[in-house]
Coordinates of N, CA and C in Angstrom, one line a residue:
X1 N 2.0 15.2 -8.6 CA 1.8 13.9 -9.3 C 0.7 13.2 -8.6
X2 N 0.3 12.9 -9.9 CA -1.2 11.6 -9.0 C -0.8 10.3 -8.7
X3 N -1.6 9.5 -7.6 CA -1.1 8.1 -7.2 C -1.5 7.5 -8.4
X4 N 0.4 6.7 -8.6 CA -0.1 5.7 -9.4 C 0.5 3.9 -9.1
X5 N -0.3 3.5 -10.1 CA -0.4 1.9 -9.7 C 0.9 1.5 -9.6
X6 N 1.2 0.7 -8.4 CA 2.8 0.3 -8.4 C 2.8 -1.5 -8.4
X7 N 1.6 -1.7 -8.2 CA 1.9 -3.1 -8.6 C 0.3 -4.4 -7.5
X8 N 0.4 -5.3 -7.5 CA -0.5 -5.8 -6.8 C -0.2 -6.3 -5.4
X9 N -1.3 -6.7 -4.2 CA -0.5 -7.4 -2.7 C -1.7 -8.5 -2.8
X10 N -1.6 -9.3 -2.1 CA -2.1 -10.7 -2.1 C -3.0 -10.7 -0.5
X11 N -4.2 -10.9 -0.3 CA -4.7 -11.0 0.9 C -3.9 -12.8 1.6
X12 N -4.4 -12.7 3.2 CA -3.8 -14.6 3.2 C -4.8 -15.8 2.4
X13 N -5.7 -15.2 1.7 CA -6.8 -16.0 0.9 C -6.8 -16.4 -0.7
X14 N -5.8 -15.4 -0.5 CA -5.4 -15.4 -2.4 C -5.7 -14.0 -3.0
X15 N -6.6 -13.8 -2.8 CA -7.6 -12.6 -3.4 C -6.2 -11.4 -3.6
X16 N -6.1 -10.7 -5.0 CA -5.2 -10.0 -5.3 C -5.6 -8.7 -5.3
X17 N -5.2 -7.3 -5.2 CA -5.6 -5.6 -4.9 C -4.3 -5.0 -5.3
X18 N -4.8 -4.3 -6.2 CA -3.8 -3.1 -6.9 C -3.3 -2.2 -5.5
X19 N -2.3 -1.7 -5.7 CA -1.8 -0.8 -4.7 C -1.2 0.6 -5.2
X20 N -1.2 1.5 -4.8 CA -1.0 3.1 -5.4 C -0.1 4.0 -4.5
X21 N 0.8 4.3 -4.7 CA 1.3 5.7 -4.0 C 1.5 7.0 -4.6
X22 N 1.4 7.9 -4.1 CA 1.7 9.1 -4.9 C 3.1 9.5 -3.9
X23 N 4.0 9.6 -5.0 CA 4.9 10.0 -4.6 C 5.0 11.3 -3.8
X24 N 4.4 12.4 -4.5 CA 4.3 13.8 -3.4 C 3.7 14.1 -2.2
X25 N 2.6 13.3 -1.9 CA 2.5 13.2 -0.7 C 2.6 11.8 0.4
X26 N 3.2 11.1 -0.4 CA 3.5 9.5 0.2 C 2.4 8.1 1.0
X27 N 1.4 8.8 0.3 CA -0.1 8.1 0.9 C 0.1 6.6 0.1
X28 N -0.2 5.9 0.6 CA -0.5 4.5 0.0 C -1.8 3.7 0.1
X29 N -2.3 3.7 -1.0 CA -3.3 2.7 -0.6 C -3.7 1.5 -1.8
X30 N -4.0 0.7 -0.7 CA -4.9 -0.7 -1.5 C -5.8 -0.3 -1.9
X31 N -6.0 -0.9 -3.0 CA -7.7 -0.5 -3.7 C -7.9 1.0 -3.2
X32 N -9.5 1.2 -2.6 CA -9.5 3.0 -1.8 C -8.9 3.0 -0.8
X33 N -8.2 2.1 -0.3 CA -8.1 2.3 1.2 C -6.9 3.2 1.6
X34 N -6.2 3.7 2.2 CA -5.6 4.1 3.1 C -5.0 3.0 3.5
X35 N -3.1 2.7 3.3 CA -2.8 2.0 3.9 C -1.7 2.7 4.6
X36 N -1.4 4.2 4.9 CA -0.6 4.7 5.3 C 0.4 5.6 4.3
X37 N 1.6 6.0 5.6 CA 2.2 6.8 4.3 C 3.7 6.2 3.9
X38 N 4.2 6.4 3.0 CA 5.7 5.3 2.8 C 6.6 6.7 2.0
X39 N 7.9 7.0 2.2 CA 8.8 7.9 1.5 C 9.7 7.3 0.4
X40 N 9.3 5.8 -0.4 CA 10.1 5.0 -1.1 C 9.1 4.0 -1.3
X41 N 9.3 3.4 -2.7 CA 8.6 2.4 -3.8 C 8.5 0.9 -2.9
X42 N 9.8 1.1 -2.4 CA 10.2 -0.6 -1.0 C 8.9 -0.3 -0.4
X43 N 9.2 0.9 0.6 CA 8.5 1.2 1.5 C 7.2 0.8 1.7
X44 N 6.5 1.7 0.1 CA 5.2 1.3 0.1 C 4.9 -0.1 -0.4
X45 N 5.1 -0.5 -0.8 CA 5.0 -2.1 -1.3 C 4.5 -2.8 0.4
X46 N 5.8 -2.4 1.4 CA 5.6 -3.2 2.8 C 4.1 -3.0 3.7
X47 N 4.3 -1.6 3.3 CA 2.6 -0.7 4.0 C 1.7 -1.6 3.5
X48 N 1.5 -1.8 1.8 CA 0.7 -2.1 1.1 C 0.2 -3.8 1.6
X49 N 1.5 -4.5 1.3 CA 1.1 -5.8 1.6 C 0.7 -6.0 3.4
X50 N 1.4 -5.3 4.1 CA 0.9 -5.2 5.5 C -0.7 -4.9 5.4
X51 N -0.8 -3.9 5.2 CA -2.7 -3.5 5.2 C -3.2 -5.0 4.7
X52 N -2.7 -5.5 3.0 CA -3.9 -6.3 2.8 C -3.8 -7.8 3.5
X53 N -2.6 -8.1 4.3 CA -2.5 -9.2 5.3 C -3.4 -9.2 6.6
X54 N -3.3 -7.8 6.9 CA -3.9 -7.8 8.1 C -5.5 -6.9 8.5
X55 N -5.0 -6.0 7.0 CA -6.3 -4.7 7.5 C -6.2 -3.7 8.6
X56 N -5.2 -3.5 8.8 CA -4.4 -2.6 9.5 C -3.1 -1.8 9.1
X57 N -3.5 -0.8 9.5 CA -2.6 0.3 9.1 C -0.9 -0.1 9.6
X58 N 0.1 0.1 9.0 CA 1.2 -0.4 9.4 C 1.8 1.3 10.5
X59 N 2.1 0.8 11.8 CA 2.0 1.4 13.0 C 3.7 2.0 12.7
X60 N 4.0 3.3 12.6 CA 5.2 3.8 12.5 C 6.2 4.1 13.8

């Protein structure tokens, strides 16, 4: 399956970024980015909004 859109994350400025996982291989990312990998829809949502708060990868 291809990554698909799971919903938006909010930078601390407002600015809003679609976020994507692909379930089969658990990659998440903001817009192109690489926000890590997540094994659940929770999961990635936390990765996601972590990356676009900080711009860092969430550290496992």
């Amino acid at each position: 399956m291809a990554k698909k859109r799971m919903g938006e994350v909010k930078n601390p400025t407002g600015s809003s970024y679609d976020y994507y996982w692909d379930e089969d291989t658990g990659e998440v990312y903001v817009g192109p980015n690489s926000a890590g990998k997540a094994s659940s829809a929770e999961e990635a949502w936390r990765k996601a909004n972590f990356y676009a708060t900080t711009l860092q990868k969430w550290k496992d």
